[in-house]
mmCIF file of C-alpha atoms in Angstrom:
data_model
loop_
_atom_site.group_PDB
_atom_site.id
_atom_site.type_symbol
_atom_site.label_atom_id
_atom_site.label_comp_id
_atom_site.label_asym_id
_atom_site.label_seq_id
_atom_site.Cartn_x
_atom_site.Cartn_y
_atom_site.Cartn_z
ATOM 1 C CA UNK E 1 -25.154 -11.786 16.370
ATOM 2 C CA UNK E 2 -21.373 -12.462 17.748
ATOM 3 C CA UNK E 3 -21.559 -12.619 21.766
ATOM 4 C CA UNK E 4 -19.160 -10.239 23.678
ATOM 5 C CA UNK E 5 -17.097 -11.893 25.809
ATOM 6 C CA UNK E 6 -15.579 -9.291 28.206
ATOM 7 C CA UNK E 7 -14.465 -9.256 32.111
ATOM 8 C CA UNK E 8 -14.024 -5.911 33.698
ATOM 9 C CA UNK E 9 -12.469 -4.364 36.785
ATOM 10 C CA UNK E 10 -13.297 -0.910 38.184
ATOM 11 C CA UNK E 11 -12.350 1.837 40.459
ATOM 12 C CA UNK E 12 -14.831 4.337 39.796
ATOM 13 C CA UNK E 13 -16.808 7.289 41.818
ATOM 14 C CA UNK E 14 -20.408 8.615 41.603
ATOM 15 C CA UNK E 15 -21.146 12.152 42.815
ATOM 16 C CA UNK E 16 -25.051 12.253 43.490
ATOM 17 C CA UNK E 17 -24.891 16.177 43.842
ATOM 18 C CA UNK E 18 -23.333 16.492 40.615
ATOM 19 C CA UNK E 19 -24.387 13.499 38.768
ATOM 20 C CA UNK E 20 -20.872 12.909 37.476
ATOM 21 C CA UNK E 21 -19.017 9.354 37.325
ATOM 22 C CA UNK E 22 -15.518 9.479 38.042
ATOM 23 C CA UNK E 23 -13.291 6.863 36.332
ATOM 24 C CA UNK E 24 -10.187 6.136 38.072
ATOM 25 C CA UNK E 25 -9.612 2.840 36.407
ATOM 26 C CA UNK E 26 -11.236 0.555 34.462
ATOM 27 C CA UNK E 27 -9.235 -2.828 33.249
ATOM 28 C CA UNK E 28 -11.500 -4.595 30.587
ATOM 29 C CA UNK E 29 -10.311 -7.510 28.500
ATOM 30 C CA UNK E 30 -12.431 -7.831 25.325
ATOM 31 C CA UNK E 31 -12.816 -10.849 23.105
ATOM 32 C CA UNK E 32 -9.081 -11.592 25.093
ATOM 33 C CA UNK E 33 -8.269 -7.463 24.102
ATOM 34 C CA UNK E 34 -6.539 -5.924 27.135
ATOM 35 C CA UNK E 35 -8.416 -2.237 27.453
ATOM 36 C CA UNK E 36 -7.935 0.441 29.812
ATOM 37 C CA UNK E 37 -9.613 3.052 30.385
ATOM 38 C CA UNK E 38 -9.881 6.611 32.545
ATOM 39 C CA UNK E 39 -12.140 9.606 32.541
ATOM 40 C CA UNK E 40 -15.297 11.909 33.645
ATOM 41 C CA UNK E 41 -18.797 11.625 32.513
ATOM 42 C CA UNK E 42 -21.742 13.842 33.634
ATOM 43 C CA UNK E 43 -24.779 13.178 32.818
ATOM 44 C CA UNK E 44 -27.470 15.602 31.464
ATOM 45 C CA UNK E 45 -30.548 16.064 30.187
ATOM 46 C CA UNK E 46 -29.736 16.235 27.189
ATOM 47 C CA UNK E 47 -27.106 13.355 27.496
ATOM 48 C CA UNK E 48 -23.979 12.806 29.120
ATOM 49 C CA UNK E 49 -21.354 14.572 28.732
ATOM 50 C CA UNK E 50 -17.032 14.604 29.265
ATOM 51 C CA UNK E 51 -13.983 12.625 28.025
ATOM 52 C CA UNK E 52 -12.567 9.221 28.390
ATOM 53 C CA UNK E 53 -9.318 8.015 27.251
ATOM 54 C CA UNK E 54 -9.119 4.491 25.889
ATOM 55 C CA UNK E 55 -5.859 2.555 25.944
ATOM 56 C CA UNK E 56 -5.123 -0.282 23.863
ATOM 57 C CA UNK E 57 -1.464 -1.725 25.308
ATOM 58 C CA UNK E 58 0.687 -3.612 22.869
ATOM 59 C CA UNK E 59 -0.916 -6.601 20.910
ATOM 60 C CA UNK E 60 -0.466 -8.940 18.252
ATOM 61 C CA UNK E 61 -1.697 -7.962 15.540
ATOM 62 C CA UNK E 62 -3.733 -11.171 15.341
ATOM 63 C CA UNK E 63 -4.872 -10.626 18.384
ATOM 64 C CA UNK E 64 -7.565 -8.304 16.534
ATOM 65 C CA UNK E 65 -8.937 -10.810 14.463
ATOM 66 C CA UNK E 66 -11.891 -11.401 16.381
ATOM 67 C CA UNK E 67 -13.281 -7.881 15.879
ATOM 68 C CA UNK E 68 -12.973 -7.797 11.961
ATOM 69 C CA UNK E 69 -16.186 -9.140 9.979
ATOM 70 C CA UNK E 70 -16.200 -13.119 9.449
ATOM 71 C CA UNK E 71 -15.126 -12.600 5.948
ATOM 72 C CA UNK E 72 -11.677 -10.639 7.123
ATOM 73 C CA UNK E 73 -10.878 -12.551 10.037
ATOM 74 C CA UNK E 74 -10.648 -15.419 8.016
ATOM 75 C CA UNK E 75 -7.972 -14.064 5.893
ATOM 76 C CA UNK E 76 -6.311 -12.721 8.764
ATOM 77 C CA UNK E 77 -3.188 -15.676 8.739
ATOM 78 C CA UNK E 78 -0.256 -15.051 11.344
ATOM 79 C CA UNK E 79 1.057 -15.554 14.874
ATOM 80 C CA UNK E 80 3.235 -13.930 17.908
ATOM 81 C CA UNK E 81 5.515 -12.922 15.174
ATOM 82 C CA UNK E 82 3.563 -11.238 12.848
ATOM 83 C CA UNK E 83 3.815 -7.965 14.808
ATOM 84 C CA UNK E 84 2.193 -5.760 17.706
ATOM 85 C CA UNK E 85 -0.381 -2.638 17.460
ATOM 86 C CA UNK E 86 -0.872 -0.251 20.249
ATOM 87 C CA UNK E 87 -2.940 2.535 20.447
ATOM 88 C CA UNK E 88 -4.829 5.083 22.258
ATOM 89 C CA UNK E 89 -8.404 6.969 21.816
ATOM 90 C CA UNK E 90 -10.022 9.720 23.426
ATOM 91 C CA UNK E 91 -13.589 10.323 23.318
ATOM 92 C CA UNK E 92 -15.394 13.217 24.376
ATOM 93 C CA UNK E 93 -18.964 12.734 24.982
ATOM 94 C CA UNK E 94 -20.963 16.049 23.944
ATOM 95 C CA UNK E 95 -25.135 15.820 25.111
ATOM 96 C CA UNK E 96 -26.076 16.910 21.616
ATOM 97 C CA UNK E 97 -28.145 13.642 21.022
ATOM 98 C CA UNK E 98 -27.417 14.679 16.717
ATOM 99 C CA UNK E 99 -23.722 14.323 17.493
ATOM 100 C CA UNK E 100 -23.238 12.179 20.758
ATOM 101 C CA UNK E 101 -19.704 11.523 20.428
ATOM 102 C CA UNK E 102 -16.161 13.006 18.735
ATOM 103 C CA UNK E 103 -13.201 10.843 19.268
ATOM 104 C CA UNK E 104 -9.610 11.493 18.419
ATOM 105 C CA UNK E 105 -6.755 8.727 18.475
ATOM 106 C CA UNK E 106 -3.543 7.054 17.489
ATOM 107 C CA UNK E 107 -2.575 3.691 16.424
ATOM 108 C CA UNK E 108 1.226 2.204 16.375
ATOM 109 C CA UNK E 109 1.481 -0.741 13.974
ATOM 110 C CA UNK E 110 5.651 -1.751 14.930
ATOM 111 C CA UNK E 111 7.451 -4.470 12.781
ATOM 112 C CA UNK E 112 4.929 -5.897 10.854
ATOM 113 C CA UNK E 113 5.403 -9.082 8.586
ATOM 114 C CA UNK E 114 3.597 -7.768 5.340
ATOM 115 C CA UNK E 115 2.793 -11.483 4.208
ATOM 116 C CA UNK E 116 0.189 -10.668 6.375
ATOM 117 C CA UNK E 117 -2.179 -8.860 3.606
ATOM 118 C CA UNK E 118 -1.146 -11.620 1.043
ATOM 119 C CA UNK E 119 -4.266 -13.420 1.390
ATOM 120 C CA UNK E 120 -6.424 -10.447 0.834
ATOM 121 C CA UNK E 121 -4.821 -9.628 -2.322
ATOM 122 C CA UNK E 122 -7.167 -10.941 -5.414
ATOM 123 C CA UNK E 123 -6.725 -14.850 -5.845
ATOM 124 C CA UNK E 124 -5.599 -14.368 -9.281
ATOM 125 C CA UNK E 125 -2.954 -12.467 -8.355
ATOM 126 C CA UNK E 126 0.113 -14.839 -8.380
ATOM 127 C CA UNK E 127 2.517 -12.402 -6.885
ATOM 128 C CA UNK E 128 4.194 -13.269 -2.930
ATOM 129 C CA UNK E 129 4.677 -10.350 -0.543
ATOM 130 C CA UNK E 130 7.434 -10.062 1.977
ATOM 131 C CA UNK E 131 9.008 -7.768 4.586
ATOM 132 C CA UNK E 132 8.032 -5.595 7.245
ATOM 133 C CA UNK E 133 7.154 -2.212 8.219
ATOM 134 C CA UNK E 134 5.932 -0.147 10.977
ATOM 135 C CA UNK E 135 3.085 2.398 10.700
ATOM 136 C CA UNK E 136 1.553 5.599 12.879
ATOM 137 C CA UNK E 137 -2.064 6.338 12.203
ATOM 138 C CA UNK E 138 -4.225 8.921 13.433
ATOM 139 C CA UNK E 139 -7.962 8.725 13.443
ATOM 140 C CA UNK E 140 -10.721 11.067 14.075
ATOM 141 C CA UNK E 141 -14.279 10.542 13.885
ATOM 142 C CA UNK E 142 -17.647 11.695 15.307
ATOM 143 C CA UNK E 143 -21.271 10.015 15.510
ATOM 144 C CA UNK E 144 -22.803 12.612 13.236
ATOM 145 C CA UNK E 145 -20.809 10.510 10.585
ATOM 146 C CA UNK E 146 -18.729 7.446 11.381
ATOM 147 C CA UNK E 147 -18.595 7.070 7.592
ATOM 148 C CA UNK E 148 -16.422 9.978 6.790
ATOM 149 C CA UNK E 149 -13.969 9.269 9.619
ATOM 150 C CA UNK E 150 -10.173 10.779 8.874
ATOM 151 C CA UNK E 151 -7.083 8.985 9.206
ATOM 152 C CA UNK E 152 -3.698 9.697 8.099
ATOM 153 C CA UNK E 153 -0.500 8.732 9.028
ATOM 154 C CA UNK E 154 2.991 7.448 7.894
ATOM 155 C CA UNK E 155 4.630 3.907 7.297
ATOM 156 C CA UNK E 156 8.365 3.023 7.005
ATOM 157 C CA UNK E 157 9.183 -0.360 5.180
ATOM 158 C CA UNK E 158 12.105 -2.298 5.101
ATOM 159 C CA UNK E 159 13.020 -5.530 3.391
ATOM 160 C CA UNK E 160 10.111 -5.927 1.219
ATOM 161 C CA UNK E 161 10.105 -8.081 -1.754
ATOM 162 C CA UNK E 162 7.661 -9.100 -4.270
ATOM 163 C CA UNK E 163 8.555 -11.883 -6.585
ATOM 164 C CA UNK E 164 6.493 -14.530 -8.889
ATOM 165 C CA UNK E 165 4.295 -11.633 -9.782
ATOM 166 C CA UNK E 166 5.320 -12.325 -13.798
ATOM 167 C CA UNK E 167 4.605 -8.983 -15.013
ATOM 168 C CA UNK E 168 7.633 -7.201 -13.187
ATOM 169 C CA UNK E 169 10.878 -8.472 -12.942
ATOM 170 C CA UNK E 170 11.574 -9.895 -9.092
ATOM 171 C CA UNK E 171 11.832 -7.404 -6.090
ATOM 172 C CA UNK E 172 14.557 -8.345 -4.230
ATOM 173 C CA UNK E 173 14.988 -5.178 -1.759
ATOM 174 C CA UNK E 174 12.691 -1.856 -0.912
ATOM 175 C CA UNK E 175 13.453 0.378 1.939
ATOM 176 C CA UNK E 176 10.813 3.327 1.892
ATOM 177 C CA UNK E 177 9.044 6.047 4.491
ATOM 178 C CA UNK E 178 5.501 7.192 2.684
ATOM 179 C CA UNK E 179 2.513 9.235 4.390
ATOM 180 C CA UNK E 180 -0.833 8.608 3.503
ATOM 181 C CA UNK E 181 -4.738 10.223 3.901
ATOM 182 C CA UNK E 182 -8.109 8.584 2.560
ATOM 183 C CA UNK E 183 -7.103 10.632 -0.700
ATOM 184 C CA UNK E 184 -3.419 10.180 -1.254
ATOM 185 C CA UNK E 185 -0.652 8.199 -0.356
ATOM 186 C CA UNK E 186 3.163 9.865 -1.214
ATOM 187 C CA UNK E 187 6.499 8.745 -0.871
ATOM 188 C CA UNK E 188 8.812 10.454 0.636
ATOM 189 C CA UNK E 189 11.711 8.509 0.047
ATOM 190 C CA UNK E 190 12.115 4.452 -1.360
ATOM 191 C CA UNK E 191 14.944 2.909 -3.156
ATOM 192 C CA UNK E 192 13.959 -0.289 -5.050
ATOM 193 C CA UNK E 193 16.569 -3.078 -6.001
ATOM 194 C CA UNK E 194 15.253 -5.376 -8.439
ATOM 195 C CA UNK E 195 17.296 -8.315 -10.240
ATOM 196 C CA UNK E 196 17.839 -6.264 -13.102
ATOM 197 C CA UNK E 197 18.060 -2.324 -11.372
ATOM 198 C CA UNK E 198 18.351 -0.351 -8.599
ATOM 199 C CA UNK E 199 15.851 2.528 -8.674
ATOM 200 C CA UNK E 200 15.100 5.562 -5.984
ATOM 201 C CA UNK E 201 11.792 6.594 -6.164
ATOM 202 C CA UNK E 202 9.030 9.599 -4.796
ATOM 203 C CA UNK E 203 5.941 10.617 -6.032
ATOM 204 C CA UNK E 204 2.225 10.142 -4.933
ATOM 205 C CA UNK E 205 -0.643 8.126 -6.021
ATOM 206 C CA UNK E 206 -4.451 9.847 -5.485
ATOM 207 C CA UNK E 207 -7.402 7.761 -5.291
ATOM 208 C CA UNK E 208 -6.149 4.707 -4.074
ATOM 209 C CA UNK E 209 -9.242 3.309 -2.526
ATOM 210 C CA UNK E 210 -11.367 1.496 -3.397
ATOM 211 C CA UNK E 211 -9.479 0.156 -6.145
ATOM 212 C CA UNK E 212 -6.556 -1.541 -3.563
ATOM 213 C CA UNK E 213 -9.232 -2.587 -1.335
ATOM 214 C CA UNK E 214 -9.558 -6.237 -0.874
ATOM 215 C CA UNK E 215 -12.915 -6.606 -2.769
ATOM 216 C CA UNK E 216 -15.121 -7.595 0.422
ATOM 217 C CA UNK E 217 -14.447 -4.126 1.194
ATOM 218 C CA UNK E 218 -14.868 -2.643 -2.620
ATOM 219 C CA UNK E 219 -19.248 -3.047 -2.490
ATOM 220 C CA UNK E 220 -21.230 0.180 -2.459
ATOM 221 C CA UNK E 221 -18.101 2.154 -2.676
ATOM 222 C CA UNK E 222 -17.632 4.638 -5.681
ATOM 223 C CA UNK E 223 -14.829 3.028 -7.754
ATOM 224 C CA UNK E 224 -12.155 5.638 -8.607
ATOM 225 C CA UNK E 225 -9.359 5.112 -10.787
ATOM 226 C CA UNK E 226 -6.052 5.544 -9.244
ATOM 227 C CA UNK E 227 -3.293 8.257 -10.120
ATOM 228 C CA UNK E 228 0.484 7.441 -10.223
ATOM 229 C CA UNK E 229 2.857 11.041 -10.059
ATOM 230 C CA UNK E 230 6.763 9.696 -9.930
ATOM 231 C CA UNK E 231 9.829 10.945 -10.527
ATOM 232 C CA UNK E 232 12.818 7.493 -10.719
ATOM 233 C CA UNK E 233 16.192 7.524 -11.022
ATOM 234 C CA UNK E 234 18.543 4.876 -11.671
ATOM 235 C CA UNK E 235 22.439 4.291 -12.189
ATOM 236 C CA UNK E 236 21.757 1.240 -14.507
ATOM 237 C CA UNK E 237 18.237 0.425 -15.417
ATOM 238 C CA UNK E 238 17.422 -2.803 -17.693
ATOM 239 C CA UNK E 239 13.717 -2.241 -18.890
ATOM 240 C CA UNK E 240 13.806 -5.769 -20.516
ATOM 241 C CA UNK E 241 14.182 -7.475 -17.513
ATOM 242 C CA UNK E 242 12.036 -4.905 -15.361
ATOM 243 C CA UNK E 243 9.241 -5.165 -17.417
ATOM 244 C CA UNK E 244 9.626 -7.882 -19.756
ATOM 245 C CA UNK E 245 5.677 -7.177 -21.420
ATOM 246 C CA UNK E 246 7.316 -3.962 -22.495
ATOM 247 C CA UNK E 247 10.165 -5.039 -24.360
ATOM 248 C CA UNK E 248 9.798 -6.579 -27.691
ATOM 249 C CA UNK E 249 12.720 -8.311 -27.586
ATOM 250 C CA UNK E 250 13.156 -9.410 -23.989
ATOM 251 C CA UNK E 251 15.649 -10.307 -22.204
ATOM 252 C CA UNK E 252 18.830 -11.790 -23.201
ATOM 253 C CA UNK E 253 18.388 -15.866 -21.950
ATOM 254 C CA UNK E 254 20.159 -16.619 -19.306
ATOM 255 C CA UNK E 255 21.987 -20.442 -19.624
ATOM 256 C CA UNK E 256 19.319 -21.946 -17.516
ATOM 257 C CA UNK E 257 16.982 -20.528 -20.341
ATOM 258 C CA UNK E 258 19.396 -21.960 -23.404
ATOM 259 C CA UNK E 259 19.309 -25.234 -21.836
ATOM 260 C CA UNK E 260 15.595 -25.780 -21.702
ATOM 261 C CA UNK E 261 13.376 -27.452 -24.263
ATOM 262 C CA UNK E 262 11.054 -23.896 -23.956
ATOM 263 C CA UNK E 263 11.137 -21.931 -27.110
ATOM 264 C CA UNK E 264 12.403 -18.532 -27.243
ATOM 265 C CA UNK E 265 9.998 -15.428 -25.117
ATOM 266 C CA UNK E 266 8.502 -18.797 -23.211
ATOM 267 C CA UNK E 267 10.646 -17.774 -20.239
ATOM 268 C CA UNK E 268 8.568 -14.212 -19.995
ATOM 269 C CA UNK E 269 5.139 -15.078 -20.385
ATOM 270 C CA UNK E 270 2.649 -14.494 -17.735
ATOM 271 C CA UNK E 271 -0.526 -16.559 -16.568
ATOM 272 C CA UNK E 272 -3.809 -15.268 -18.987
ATOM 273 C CA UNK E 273 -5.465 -14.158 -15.834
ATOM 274 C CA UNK E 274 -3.004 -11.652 -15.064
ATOM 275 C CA UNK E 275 -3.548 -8.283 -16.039
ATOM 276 C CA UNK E 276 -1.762 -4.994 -15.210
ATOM 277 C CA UNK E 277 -3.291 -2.345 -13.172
ATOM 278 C CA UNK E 278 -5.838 -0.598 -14.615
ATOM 279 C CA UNK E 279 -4.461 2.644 -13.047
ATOM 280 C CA UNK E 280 -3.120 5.788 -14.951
ATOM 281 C CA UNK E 281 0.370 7.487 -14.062
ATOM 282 C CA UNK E 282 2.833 10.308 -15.228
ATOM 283 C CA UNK E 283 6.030 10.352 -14.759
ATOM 284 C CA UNK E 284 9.866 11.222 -15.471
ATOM 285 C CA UNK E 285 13.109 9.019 -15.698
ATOM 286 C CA UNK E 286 16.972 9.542 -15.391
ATOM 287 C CA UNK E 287 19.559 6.476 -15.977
ATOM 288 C CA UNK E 288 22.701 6.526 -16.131
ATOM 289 C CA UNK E 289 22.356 3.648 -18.441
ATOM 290 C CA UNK E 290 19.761 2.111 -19.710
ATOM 291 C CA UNK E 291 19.190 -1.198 -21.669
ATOM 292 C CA UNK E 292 16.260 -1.753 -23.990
ATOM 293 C CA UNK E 293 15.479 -4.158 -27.096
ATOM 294 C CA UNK E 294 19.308 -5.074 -25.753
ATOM 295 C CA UNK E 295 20.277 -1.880 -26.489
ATOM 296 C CA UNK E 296 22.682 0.388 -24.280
ATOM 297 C CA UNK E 297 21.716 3.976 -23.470
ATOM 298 C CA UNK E 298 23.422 6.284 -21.624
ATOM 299 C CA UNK E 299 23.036 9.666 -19.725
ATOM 300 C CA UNK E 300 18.905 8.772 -20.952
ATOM 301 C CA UNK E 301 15.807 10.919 -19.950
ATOM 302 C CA UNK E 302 12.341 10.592 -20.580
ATOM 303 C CA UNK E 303 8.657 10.639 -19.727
ATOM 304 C CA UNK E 304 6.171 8.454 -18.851
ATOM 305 C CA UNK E 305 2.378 8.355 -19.469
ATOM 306 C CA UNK E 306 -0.274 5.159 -18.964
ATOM 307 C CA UNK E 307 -3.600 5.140 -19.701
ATOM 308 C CA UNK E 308 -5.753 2.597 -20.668
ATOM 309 C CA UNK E 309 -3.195 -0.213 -19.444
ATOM 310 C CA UNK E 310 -1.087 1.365 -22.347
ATOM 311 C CA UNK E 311 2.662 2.520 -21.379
ATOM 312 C CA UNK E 312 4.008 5.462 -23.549
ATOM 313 C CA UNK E 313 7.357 6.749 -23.112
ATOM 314 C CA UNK E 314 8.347 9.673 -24.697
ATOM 315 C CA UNK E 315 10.595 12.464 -25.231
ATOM 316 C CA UNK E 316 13.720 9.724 -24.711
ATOM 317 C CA UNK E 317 16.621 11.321 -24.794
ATOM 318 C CA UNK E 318 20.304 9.863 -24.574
ATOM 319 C CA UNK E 319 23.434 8.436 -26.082
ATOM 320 C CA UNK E 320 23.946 5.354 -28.184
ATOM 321 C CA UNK E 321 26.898 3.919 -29.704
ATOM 322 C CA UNK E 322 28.626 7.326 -30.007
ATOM 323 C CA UNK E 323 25.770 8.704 -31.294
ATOM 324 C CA UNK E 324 22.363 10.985 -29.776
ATOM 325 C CA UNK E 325 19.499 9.171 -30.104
ATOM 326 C CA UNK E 326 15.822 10.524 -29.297
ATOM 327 C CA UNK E 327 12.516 8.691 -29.918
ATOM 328 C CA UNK E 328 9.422 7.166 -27.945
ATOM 329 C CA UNK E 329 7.518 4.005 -27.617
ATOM 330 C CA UNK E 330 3.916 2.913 -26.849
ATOM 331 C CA UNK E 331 3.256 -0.388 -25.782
ATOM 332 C CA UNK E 332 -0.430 -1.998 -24.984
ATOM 333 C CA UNK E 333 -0.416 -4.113 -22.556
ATOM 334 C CA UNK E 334 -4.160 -4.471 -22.279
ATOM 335 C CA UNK E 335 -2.967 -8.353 -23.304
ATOM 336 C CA UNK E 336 0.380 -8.984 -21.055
ATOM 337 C CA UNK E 337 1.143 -12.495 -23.264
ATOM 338 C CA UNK E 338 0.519 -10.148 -26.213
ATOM 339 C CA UNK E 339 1.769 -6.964 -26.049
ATOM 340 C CA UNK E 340 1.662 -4.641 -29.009
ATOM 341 C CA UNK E 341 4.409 -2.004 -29.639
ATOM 342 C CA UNK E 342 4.712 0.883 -32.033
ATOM 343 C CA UNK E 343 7.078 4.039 -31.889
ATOM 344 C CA UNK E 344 9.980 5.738 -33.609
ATOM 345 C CA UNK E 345 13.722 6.535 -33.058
ATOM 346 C CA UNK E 346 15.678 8.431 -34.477
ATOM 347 C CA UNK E 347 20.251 8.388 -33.988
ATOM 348 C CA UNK E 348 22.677 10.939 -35.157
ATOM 349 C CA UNK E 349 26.156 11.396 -34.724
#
């Protein structure tokens, strides 16, 4: 049992005919957590009863570490920089003893270094997080059930980047705004440079937890599998270097690649641990140009399925060397060093 280190000071009023406390102030500091707090409380037979408004002023974000369980605060890594929540709550207190309490409230996340959740991403997972973002979250709950509480909200990220992860090609750049519930998260907007493309992005993906969950958080929850909807665009999209499982051929070696000892499709191979996201998705795609198997197509569309950790693309349309071409492709990447392929194409004048 963690002690509660806390320090209060009060301005508050007792009515005796009324049997109501008045709050005028209340300046608490909590495990070194600045609170404030106002409000009016009456107290029944059935219970008390009223509203107080909780106030959390502007924080680190590692300033919270003490209140997460042992197992989180440990992975919580960051300082001064990393960041500042703020939020408010209020509560109103009812006198029903089978629902004591309903609160209502709103956190501000602002400028938040997302290296932050790298260490509760899985340990196998050899991918490194950057950026920032900011994020507004609503909350409500109620005593009845503090399980089903509600939040929803929306984040804006800028300058993220996700490179080493091996089975995607290195994110240099993403600037997005999403919203998010318990049940879906959608963007509303992202564009996505990578070394090999530049891709704008929206779409939603449903069931997200408790798959994305660091796994401390994942026991005696109901595991769903998440849902990717997207629609991406792109002026010139290189799927052998985006994706380099999904292209039998890969991509073309660049001279540091020609002048190592490492034989040829070395450069693209991923650690056996890795695997790709069990997750399924449906999608479109419009490039300008496209490059795959070192092929250019241009003015390209398609579709996109994955199930099963296999990729299917589909109804491809475009133009190849002066010519239409249409076809699809299926690739299994249940094995990312191994990836099989099968599909057809088809080009006429």
């Amino acid at each position: 049992r963690q002690e509660l280190d806390a320090a209060v000071d009060f301005d508050v009023t007792w009515d005796q005919n009324l049997s109501k406390l008045t709050i005028a102030k209340a300046d608490a500091e909590v495990l070194d957590l600045p609170l404030n707090a106002t409000g009016d409380i009456t107290v029944g037979d059935a219970g008390p009863t009223g509203n107080v408004r909780v106030a959390v002023p502007e924080q680190p974000v590692v300033g919270f570490r003490a209140f997460l369980p042992p197992e989180l605060a440990s992975k919580l890594d960051g300082d001064e920089d990393s960041g500042t929540v703020a939020g408010t709550f209020d509560v109103g207190l009812t006198g029903d003893p089978a629902n004591a309490w309903v609160t209502r409230g709103q956190l501000d996340a602002r400028n938040v270094d997302l290296a932050l959740a790298q260490s509760f991403m899985p340990s196998e997972q050899p991918g490194r997080l950057g950026g920032r973002g900011d994020l507004a979250v609503t909350i409500a709950a109620s005593a009845a059930d503090p399980e089903a509480a509600d939040w929803r909200g929306t984040a804006t990220l800028r300058d993220v980047s996700f490179t080493g992860a091996g089975y995607v090609d290195e994110l240099q750049d993403l600037d997005g705004t999403l919203s998010f519930n318990p049940d879906e998260f959608t963007v509303e907007q992202c564009r996505a440079t990578f070394a090999s493309a530049t891709v704008d992005l929206t779409g939603s993906l449903k069931d997200p937890f408790p798959y994305f969950l660091p796994p401390e958080m994942q026991a005696g929850k109901e595991m769903k599998t998440p849902h990717l909807d997207f629609e991406m665009k792109s002026r010139h999209l290189d799927v052998d270097r985006l994706i380099p499982a999904a292209s039998p051929t890969g991509p073309e070696p660049s001279l540091a690649d020609m002048a190592s000892s490492a034989p040829p499709g070395a450069g693209r191979r991923v650690a056996a641990e890795v695997e790709f996201p069990a997750i399924t998705s449906s999608g479109t795609f419009r490039a300008d140009t496209l490059l795959y198997m070192q092929v250019p197509v241009t003015d390209v569309t398609g579709k996109v399925t994955l199930a099963d950790r296999i990729l299917t693309v589909s109804e491809v349309k475009g133009s190849a060397y002066k010519g239409a071409l249409e076809g699809e492709v299926a690739i299994d990447l249940n094995v990312m060093n191994l990836p099989e392929y099968s599909g057809t194409f088809a080009a006429r004048d």
